[in-house]
Amino acid sequence: MQLFNEYGRCQPQNIQSLVHAQSRRYFYCEQPDTNLDEVYNRTTQALGKCELSLDDFKKQAQELLTSLESRSELQGILGGVKVPFLIPKDENLDDVGTALEKKYLGAVEKAYQSFYPKYEFKSHFKDTLEGRVDVKEGSRHQTLLDKAKKQDVVGWYFPCLTEYSVPASLEQMQYLPEDALLAGGIDLCSVFIGNPALLMNKKGYSPLLWLSALQDKKHEDGAFHFEPYGYNLNFNHRHHYNQCAEYWWGGLTFIN
Amino acid sequence: MSNTALLESEKNLTETERKKRGDLMKRKPYVAKKLANISAMEARGQVSPIIRLEKSYLCNFQCTHCSAEYYMDRHLNKTKVTDDRTKMTLDDVRELSRQADELGLARFVITGGEPLVMRDFDEVVAAIDPDKHYIISDTNGWFLDDAKAKHLKSIGVEKIQLSLDSMIEEDHDAFRNKPGSYKRAMRALDAALNADLNIILSTVLVRGRANTKEFLDFCQFCTDKGVGLYVSYAKPTGSCTEHPEFVITKEDADILRELEKEYSVFSHMTPSYGSYKGCITVKGIITVTSTNEVTPCPYIDMSIGNLRQTPLKEILERGMRNPWLGPHRPDCLIGEDQQFIDLHTRITSQYKTLPVPWGEGFSDSNTLFDK
């Protein structure tokens, strides 16, 4: 079986956790405008300067996409939504919760507000994230964090784990190529900073996107997510109880 | 209930809500504690639906958009259908109250029909037990004057949901097919406030209304009055089956979401007190019909079980494992998901009495690909 179908959905392999075998594609993301100049500018405005120049970023993003396109095992993934992102080098990533709380969520707010002055980004999570978040073993997300501590990271995000429970996303990783990383916190924040329109959908409903690679240390079945509320974007936490829903999606990132 | 859970539940309350809870705690501590426990229950993955009780469908109105029209005697008489199903008794209400309390459920809405024309309204309130449950009554306001409002408060009703379909008197009366109904609703609003009953106004959002001056005026009126405006989307069921043009678009729902920022207006999809349930089927609401059937939402005419045959706990579990009803979703299943709307219309149209029994509409073999 192909790993990805024509719509870019990662097809569940032989996994035990809950996932929909088929999707009626009721919830959907519109492909946002992936203007790399704008992604770069928004990111550097919200997260600060990076060592990569605009040209370097564009070149690396394009090369990465071309290399993904050429791989037979990834055939189909580009049929879905794909979003470029940039994470400027950040040495303070030992505690992801702190990084999200002190820097990245605020940057998402700034970028969203600037792109949509009439609408708002809100974090509805009232507790502190400090010390609250772990990286899940098997998610390969630590690879992204380790790299981001040393250098600017260029990547593409694919919200392709559609209608997977959070544990199913993790389980699916064993069937995916080694360089496919389960999306977590700072990558998803960077995705929204560069592409604030990702979940904006005026005709239908966009999905909720889990930070599937991150474990809530306080609640085994708790996880964090972004979701739209009308024209607004929310960050929140919810208990997922290992269930799956049409509305609940995870995603993969590939980095340079 | 632990102190932590109590604190968690208080965190998202407004000052006014906190005051109301404080007052309830003095008068009805058992009910107040159950209400405060709802967010902790949800955090444990338990559901805490409001129970809408439709013991009688008698009504003095004949509204254009009535979702209960097909349950009413006048409709059954018109279509020459004899309904020989077993009807709900006060003992059924007592048993439901007991089971609900055992599950930690805390809220009942007496609805109909028009509850205030029910001859046994007071007995129903007593059977639910106001010391165990927070009791709300729907009404069109026709019979709610000062004396009636004081009486309702005295027998243990805590809150009124008063329906009003337009801030324009002629439009409301026309929609309700009842001249004078706007004036009576306004009188009822003041009567409820005077009697110290909690009150929200409820109104139906039909396509395009969210963008009108009338609707903005309505939102402003409620905000100025300090009264919440509960907005129910028009659904293609009941009398509305003949008005598909009433069914809202995503744009209507999004305009409403924007208005929530400025006005005291909300729908069943609005996050409340830190709870983000989305569509509230089973998770946030159930309806018990006059034949003891449990439906997952006031507008879905397919049963998930009959309380004479199956305990409430099991019925709720059934609902939650149903792929249409259980999973979290941000939109309104019966108001916005066209595939489900078509499925519902096709199935319910084959039945002379509603709701469609468990196993014939909803069942454990449902899939999202049912057509």
XYZ file of C-alpha atoms in Angstrom:
627
model
C 0.000 0.000 0.000
C 1.190 3.535 -0.812
C 2.046 5.548 2.296
C 0.075 8.564 1.072
C -3.097 8.738 -0.983
C -3.861 11.193 -3.779
C -5.109 13.802 -1.304
C -1.897 13.638 0.680
C -3.425 11.648 3.539
C -0.978 9.341 5.277
C -2.677 5.976 4.967
C -2.822 4.120 8.286
C -0.712 0.996 8.214
C -1.159 -1.927 10.544
C -1.637 0.144 13.697
C -3.575 -0.737 16.822
C -4.516 2.737 18.092
C -7.705 4.384 16.850
C -7.641 5.934 13.409
C -10.236 6.237 10.671
C -9.469 3.753 7.912
C -11.166 6.053 5.410
C -11.913 9.736 5.400
C -14.909 11.511 3.905
C -12.764 14.697 3.927
C -15.436 16.759 5.642
C -12.871 18.859 7.501
C -10.222 20.285 5.239
C -7.394 22.785 5.036
C -7.133 25.170 2.152
C -3.625 25.358 0.709
C -2.349 28.749 1.939
C -0.343 30.982 -0.325
C 3.225 29.733 0.185
C 5.042 32.894 -0.804
C 8.498 32.195 0.596
C 9.455 35.881 0.783
C 6.490 36.536 3.046
C 7.119 33.447 5.148
C 10.679 34.636 5.737
C 9.688 38.201 6.527
C 6.895 37.269 8.907
C 9.103 34.770 10.716
C 12.045 37.090 11.189
C 9.722 39.883 12.303
C 8.065 37.671 14.908
C 10.967 35.487 16.050
C 13.966 37.698 15.340
C 16.753 37.642 12.819
C 18.362 34.470 11.581
C 21.685 33.646 9.990
C 20.068 32.499 6.763
C 19.452 35.180 4.178
C 16.155 35.348 2.354
C 17.787 33.822 -0.713
C 19.323 30.998 1.303
C 15.956 30.264 2.898
C 14.185 30.201 -0.458
C 16.862 28.012 -1.975
C 16.846 25.517 0.897
C 13.049 25.373 1.066
C 12.805 24.768 -2.665
C 15.566 22.136 -2.653
C 13.930 20.299 0.217
C 10.592 20.261 -1.575
C 12.188 19.041 -4.793
C 13.947 16.240 -2.962
C 10.693 15.157 -1.295
C 8.965 15.206 -4.674
C 11.546 12.895 -6.144
C 11.125 10.138 -3.558
C 8.848 7.300 -4.571
C 7.914 6.365 -0.979
C 6.549 9.879 -0.452
C 4.495 9.860 -3.625
C 1.145 11.476 -2.920
C 2.192 13.589 0.079
C 2.451 16.676 -2.097
C -1.163 16.170 -3.187
C -2.196 17.536 0.197
C -1.506 20.795 1.965
C 2.167 21.665 2.388
C 3.477 24.594 4.366
C 7.028 25.964 4.486
C 8.460 27.228 7.740
C 11.606 28.676 9.230
C 12.846 28.379 12.796
C 15.685 30.804 13.553
C 18.422 29.209 15.677
C 17.352 29.064 19.320
C 19.621 27.781 22.075
C 16.862 27.887 24.685
C 14.949 24.793 23.783
C 15.785 22.501 26.668
C 12.312 23.019 28.061
C 9.838 23.130 25.207
C 7.004 24.307 27.451
C 8.972 27.344 28.539
C 9.988 28.097 24.956
C 6.373 27.949 23.825
C 5.120 30.078 26.686
C 7.844 32.709 26.726
C 8.473 33.076 23.032
C 6.656 31.090 20.375
C 2.980 31.495 21.301
C 3.471 35.242 21.686
C 5.090 35.302 18.259
C 2.107 33.455 16.769
C -0.161 36.071 18.314
C 1.906 38.888 16.872
C 1.969 37.359 13.396
C -1.755 36.535 13.402
C -2.722 39.980 14.641
C -0.579 41.615 12.027
C -2.022 39.451 9.226
C -5.627 39.667 10.444
C -6.026 42.941 12.386
C -9.767 42.305 12.864
C -9.373 38.813 14.295
C -7.394 37.333 17.138
C -5.127 34.570 18.293
C -5.789 33.426 21.821
C -4.185 30.889 24.084
C -6.949 29.434 26.214
C -4.522 27.352 28.237
C -4.512 29.080 31.618
C -1.848 27.071 33.451
C 1.856 27.417 32.906
C 3.556 25.316 30.256
C 6.865 25.596 32.070
C 8.125 22.096 32.874
C 4.839 20.656 31.697
C 5.876 19.302 28.297
C 8.006 16.356 27.208
C 8.968 15.134 23.768
C 7.433 11.742 23.041
C 9.784 8.890 22.476
C 9.464 7.585 18.940
C 8.207 10.906 17.595
C 11.685 11.888 16.263
C 10.759 15.425 17.210
C 13.928 15.745 19.321
C 15.880 15.752 16.022
C 14.217 19.051 15.110
C 14.851 20.568 18.534
C 18.508 19.495 18.551
C 19.029 20.989 15.124
C 17.243 24.235 15.980
C 19.573 24.695 18.959
C 22.533 24.728 16.577
C 21.277 26.402 13.429
C 18.361 27.912 11.544
C 15.927 25.213 10.477
C 14.079 25.220 7.184
C 11.230 22.792 6.820
C 7.902 21.798 5.346
C 4.877 20.832 7.367
C 2.257 18.391 6.073
C -1.028 18.072 8.017
C -1.378 14.574 6.625
C -2.194 12.441 9.681
C -5.839 13.197 9.176
C -8.350 11.636 11.563
C -5.668 9.901 13.619
C -5.872 9.630 17.385
C -2.809 11.116 19.079
C -1.375 7.649 19.898
C -2.082 6.464 16.332
C 0.044 9.312 14.945
C 2.931 8.134 17.085
C 2.381 4.499 16.151
C 2.339 5.334 12.459
C 5.863 6.761 12.728
C 7.425 3.278 12.599
C 6.176 2.909 9.020
C 7.457 6.283 7.830
C 10.902 7.211 6.498
C 13.476 8.151 9.133
C 13.493 11.817 8.156
C 9.739 12.204 8.714
C 9.299 13.892 12.104
C 6.079 14.071 14.079
C 5.068 17.723 14.411
C 5.290 19.292 17.846
C 5.316 22.790 19.290
C 7.918 25.170 17.934
C 7.597 23.843 14.394
C 3.808 24.255 14.423
C 4.156 27.739 15.918
C 6.611 28.622 13.146
C 4.149 27.244 10.604
C 1.458 29.644 11.868
C 3.882 32.540 12.119
C 4.878 32.129 8.485
C 1.436 31.091 7.282
C -1.253 32.652 9.489
C -3.975 31.657 7.011
C -3.423 27.902 7.371
C -6.674 27.247 9.252
C -8.677 30.179 7.871
C -11.623 28.663 6.037
C -14.632 30.785 5.165
C -16.659 28.131 3.380
C -16.098 24.995 5.407
C -14.450 23.825 8.585
C -10.704 23.377 9.027
C -9.412 20.708 11.389
C -7.864 20.937 14.820
C -4.093 20.331 14.633
C -2.472 18.407 17.470
C 1.037 19.019 18.713
C 1.212 15.231 18.612
C 4.923 14.906 19.389
C 4.535 16.586 22.757
C 3.453 14.835 25.924
C 1.546 16.673 28.628
C 3.445 15.593 31.722
C 0.466 16.274 33.998
C -2.129 14.214 32.136
C -1.189 11.089 30.239
C -4.057 11.600 27.798
C -3.769 15.369 27.592
C -2.361 17.104 24.539
C -2.024 20.578 23.096
C -3.437 21.863 19.854
C -4.247 24.750 17.551
C -7.758 25.133 16.211
C -9.783 27.785 14.440
C -12.762 29.457 16.058
C -14.533 31.181 13.208
C -11.960 33.586 11.812
C -9.823 33.370 14.926
C -7.034 31.019 15.920
C -6.834 29.323 19.317
C -4.209 27.388 21.217
C -5.564 25.026 23.816
C -5.248 21.759 25.656
C -7.696 18.896 25.795
C -7.962 15.331 26.929
C -8.100 13.050 23.938
C -8.649 9.712 25.703
C -7.019 7.955 22.775
C -10.105 8.626 20.671
C -10.073 9.689 17.062
C -12.304 12.189 15.323
C -12.739 13.506 11.818
C -11.787 16.895 13.239
C -8.525 15.775 14.844
C -5.416 15.823 12.690
C -1.718 15.435 13.244
C 1.119 16.365 10.948
C 4.623 15.560 9.796
C 7.574 17.839 9.261
C 10.585 17.372 7.036
C 13.596 19.597 7.657
C 16.765 20.489 5.784
C -15.483 16.907 45.055
C -11.899 18.009 45.709
C -10.946 21.609 46.408
C -8.727 21.566 43.321
C -11.650 20.587 41.129
C -13.759 23.320 42.692
C -11.044 25.896 42.045
C -10.609 24.663 38.465
C -14.329 25.062 37.821
C -14.379 28.570 39.333
C -11.446 29.762 37.235
C -13.431 30.478 34.119
C -16.492 32.087 35.684
C -17.386 35.747 35.330
C -17.962 37.824 38.459
C -21.753 37.758 37.927
C -21.716 34.004 37.463
C -19.608 33.564 40.596
C -22.160 35.603 42.562
C -25.019 33.495 41.225
C -23.175 30.313 42.122
C -22.539 31.705 45.620
C -26.224 32.401 46.071
C -27.146 28.937 44.821
C -24.597 27.391 47.171
C -26.425 28.950 50.116
C -29.874 27.875 48.971
C -29.133 24.557 47.264
C -25.619 23.408 48.196
C -26.033 19.939 46.687
C -27.026 21.355 43.282
C -24.312 24.024 43.394
C -21.628 21.422 44.108
C -22.815 19.275 41.218
C -22.713 22.260 38.857
C -19.226 23.143 40.026
C -18.129 19.571 39.398
C -19.047 19.579 35.701
C -15.661 20.737 34.417
C -13.896 18.119 36.546
C -16.207 15.451 35.115
C -15.420 16.582 31.600
C -11.710 16.519 32.370
C -12.127 12.880 33.385
C -13.773 12.123 30.050
C -17.275 11.855 31.533
C -20.200 13.513 29.825
C -22.529 15.907 31.623
C -25.481 16.600 29.345
C -28.339 18.923 30.161
C -31.519 16.851 30.097
C -34.344 18.382 28.099
C -37.609 16.898 29.237
C -40.466 16.839 26.744
C -43.252 15.359 28.840
C -45.960 17.111 26.875
C -46.132 18.758 23.467
C -49.222 20.818 24.175
C -48.684 24.327 22.868
C -50.661 27.535 22.468
C -48.515 28.662 19.516
C -47.942 27.335 16.027
C -44.488 28.605 15.082
C -43.072 28.501 11.572
C -39.829 26.835 12.718
C -41.102 24.510 15.472
C -38.827 21.472 15.882
C -41.455 19.615 17.921
C -44.368 20.016 15.520
C -44.249 16.381 14.322
C -44.505 15.143 17.927
C -47.657 17.112 18.657
C -51.143 15.686 18.893
C -52.390 18.264 16.399
C -49.936 16.928 13.794
C -50.800 13.289 14.550
C -54.516 14.154 14.272
C -53.937 15.985 11.013
C -52.033 13.012 9.572
C -54.527 10.545 11.107
C -51.865 8.675 13.058
C -52.652 6.894 16.292
C -49.769 6.906 18.721
C -50.076 3.914 21.006
C -46.595 4.131 22.476
C -46.274 4.215 26.275
C -46.248 7.774 27.548
C -44.028 9.235 30.237
C -45.446 9.283 33.756
C -44.345 11.182 36.844
C -42.732 7.939 38.052
C -40.655 7.913 34.869
C -39.543 11.460 35.664
C -38.611 10.452 39.221
C -36.623 7.488 37.959
C -34.848 9.632 35.365
C -34.013 12.167 38.068
C -32.576 9.394 40.232
C -30.456 7.920 37.441
C -29.258 11.355 36.343
C -28.265 12.233 39.891
C -26.352 8.973 40.211
C -24.350 9.979 37.132
C -23.644 13.436 38.552
C -25.881 15.161 36.004
C -27.211 18.419 37.338
C -29.457 20.230 34.862
C -32.990 19.662 33.575
C -34.848 21.840 31.085
C -38.595 21.402 30.997
C -39.637 22.002 27.441
C -42.346 20.913 25.081
C -44.584 22.255 23.582
C -45.092 25.169 25.886
C -44.305 24.029 29.447
C -46.449 26.656 31.117
C -49.633 25.166 29.658
C -48.865 21.781 31.236
C -51.442 20.978 33.899
C -48.903 18.921 35.851
C -46.000 21.380 35.532
C -45.585 21.742 39.318
C -45.678 17.981 39.805
C -43.012 17.560 37.114
C -40.759 20.067 38.894
C -41.270 18.157 42.145
C -40.574 14.839 40.422
C -37.294 16.149 39.017
C -36.527 17.443 42.529
C -35.227 21.022 42.726
C -32.975 20.101 45.637
C -31.138 17.625 43.460
C -31.146 19.309 40.056
C -30.921 22.810 38.583
C -34.287 23.292 36.890
C -34.829 25.464 33.855
C -38.042 26.030 31.939
C -38.461 26.994 28.333
C -41.363 29.289 27.565
C -42.805 31.490 24.855
C -43.741 33.899 27.651
C -47.466 34.081 26.923
C -48.474 32.997 30.431
C -45.479 34.323 32.332
C -46.673 37.307 34.342
C -45.410 38.503 37.742
C -47.554 36.082 39.716
C -46.520 33.099 37.594
C -42.833 34.029 37.760
C -42.962 34.273 41.575
C -44.740 30.946 41.703
C -42.102 29.280 39.513
C -39.354 30.575 41.766
C -41.223 29.349 44.825
C -41.489 25.781 43.541
C -37.778 25.588 42.708
C -37.389 26.664 39.088
C -34.081 28.557 38.774
C -33.997 29.779 35.235
C -36.193 30.716 32.291
C -35.318 30.380 28.619
C -37.652 32.781 26.895
C -37.941 32.552 23.150
C -38.118 35.692 21.058
C -37.670 35.607 17.331
C -37.213 39.227 16.429
C -36.772 42.640 17.968
C -39.360 43.790 15.441
C -42.753 43.185 16.998
C -44.619 42.448 13.756
C -41.926 40.009 12.585
C -41.926 38.097 15.849
C -45.713 37.852 15.899
C -45.789 36.746 12.276
C -43.088 34.107 12.806
C -44.954 32.861 15.860
C -48.312 33.068 14.123
C -49.637 34.731 17.272
C -50.539 38.421 17.455
C -49.551 39.939 20.787
C -46.809 37.377 21.454
C -43.985 39.971 21.341
C -45.649 42.120 24.006
C -46.250 39.066 26.164
C -42.612 37.979 25.788
C -41.426 41.424 26.895
C -43.744 41.269 29.880
C -42.373 37.817 30.688
C -38.798 39.098 30.578
C -39.532 41.730 33.197
C -41.583 39.312 35.271
C -38.729 36.805 35.405
C -36.214 39.484 36.362
C -38.565 40.848 39.040
C -38.955 37.383 40.521
C -35.170 36.978 40.662
C -35.216 34.103 38.213
C -32.159 33.692 36.007
C -33.164 34.274 32.440
C -31.784 34.007 28.952
C -33.544 34.922 25.753
C -33.410 32.370 22.980
C -33.824 33.029 19.320
C -33.533 31.119 16.081
C -30.890 32.134 13.593
C -32.114 31.716 10.044
C -29.899 32.212 7.010
C -28.756 35.802 6.603
C -30.181 37.064 9.903
C -26.797 37.398 11.633
C -25.981 40.245 9.275
C -29.115 42.300 9.832
C -29.670 45.476 11.851
C -32.512 43.744 13.654
C -30.160 41.041 14.957
C -27.535 43.566 16.031
C -30.246 45.532 17.848
C -31.292 42.293 19.531
C -27.718 41.589 20.666
C -27.415 45.152 21.952
C -30.749 44.938 23.771
C -29.703 41.773 25.618
C -26.264 43.137 26.442
C -27.758 46.351 27.839
C -30.286 44.368 29.832
C -27.567 42.065 31.237
C -29.344 39.045 29.808
C -27.703 36.370 27.666
C -28.991 35.779 24.153
C -28.913 32.111 23.244
C -28.939 31.572 19.503
C -30.166 28.322 18.055
C -29.383 27.626 14.410
C -32.434 26.827 12.258
C -32.316 23.098 11.555
C -34.061 21.283 8.722
C -36.306 19.269 11.044
C -39.898 19.604 12.278
C -41.783 22.482 10.660
C -38.476 23.723 9.271
C -38.243 20.674 6.994
C -40.385 22.707 4.631
C -38.008 25.665 4.892
C -34.552 24.553 3.757
C -33.874 28.219 2.973
C -33.718 28.859 6.737
C -30.672 26.629 7.241
C -27.612 28.742 8.001
C -24.301 28.895 6.171
C -20.798 28.763 7.659
C -20.649 32.525 7.148
C -23.706 33.029 9.378
C -22.089 30.917 12.101
C -18.816 32.845 11.785
C -20.545 36.234 11.974
C -22.165 35.048 15.185
C -18.762 33.948 16.539
C -17.471 37.463 15.913
C -20.494 39.036 17.656
C -19.746 36.943 20.743
C -16.682 39.129 21.311
C -18.775 42.256 21.688
C -22.200 41.178 22.864
C -23.762 38.880 25.400
C -24.674 36.365 22.714
C -23.831 32.693 22.357
C -24.843 29.479 20.653
C -24.594 25.847 21.704
C -21.199 25.802 19.962
C -19.751 28.662 22.021
C -17.043 27.644 24.478
C -18.361 28.212 27.979
C -16.582 28.322 31.325
C -13.449 26.912 29.716
C -15.302 24.019 28.130
C -14.782 23.531 24.408
C -17.263 20.854 23.512
C -18.164 22.014 20.010
C -21.262 20.108 18.880
C -22.998 19.120 22.122
C -24.820 15.968 20.995
C -24.833 13.624 24.026
C -21.773 15.412 25.465
C -23.724 18.510 26.443
C -27.392 17.775 25.830
C -29.968 15.045 25.453
C -33.714 15.176 25.001
C -36.119 12.768 26.628
C -39.339 12.633 24.657
C -42.843 11.981 25.952
C -42.389 8.305 25.066
C -39.182 8.014 27.133
C -36.978 7.961 24.061
C -33.601 9.679 24.392
C -32.446 11.711 21.422
C -28.938 13.164 21.230
C -30.034 16.704 20.491
C -33.346 18.604 20.363
C -33.320 18.554 16.575
C -32.303 14.987 15.816
C -35.340 12.750 15.623
C -33.536 9.436 15.999
C -33.368 7.741 19.385
C -30.321 6.319 21.106
C -32.466 4.311 23.507
C -35.666 4.109 25.508
C -35.449 4.665 29.253
C -38.132 2.063 29.923
C -35.821 -0.531 28.402
C -32.286 0.713 28.937
C -30.587 2.593 31.790
C -29.534 6.179 31.098
C -25.859 5.335 31.669
C -25.896 2.727 28.911
C -27.790 5.033 26.551
C -25.204 7.770 27.034
C -22.393 5.279 26.392
C -24.140 4.210 23.194
C -24.374 7.804 22.082
C -20.734 8.500 22.808
C -19.504 5.518 20.812
C -21.621 6.496 17.796
C -19.321 7.942 15.108
C -21.716 10.810 14.328
C -22.427 11.806 17.904
C -19.467 11.025 20.143
C -16.391 12.578 18.557
C -15.487 16.189 19.130
C -16.451 18.457 16.225
C -16.717 22.238 15.993
C -19.796 22.499 13.781
C -23.466 21.668 14.262
C -24.156 18.123 13.060
C -27.835 18.556 12.205
C -27.533 22.208 11.222
C -24.448 22.148 9.010
C -23.327 18.666 7.925
C -25.267 18.135 4.692
C -24.563 14.401 4.507
C -25.993 13.873 7.981
C -28.908 16.208 7.242
C -29.769 14.141 4.141
C -29.421 10.873 6.053
C -31.632 12.183 8.856
C -34.271 13.491 6.457
C -34.335 10.219 4.511
C -34.707 8.038 7.601
C -37.156 10.181 9.572
C -39.425 10.711 6.565
C -40.208 6.987 6.621
C -41.709 7.155 10.112
C -45.172 8.319 11.153
C -44.198 8.774 14.784
C -40.909 10.169 16.009
C -38.254 9.645 17.114
C -37.046 6.712 15.048
C -36.323 3.883 17.521
C -32.765 2.862 18.406
C -31.514 0.280 15.914
C -33.535 1.695 13.026
C -31.845 5.083 12.700
C -28.921 5.235 15.075
C -27.348 1.898 15.886
C -24.015 0.405 16.834
C -23.359 -0.334 13.167
C -23.484 3.315 12.018
C -20.530 4.593 10.027
C -19.669 8.044 8.733
C -20.266 6.670 5.276
C -23.961 5.906 5.863
C -25.980 7.506 3.102
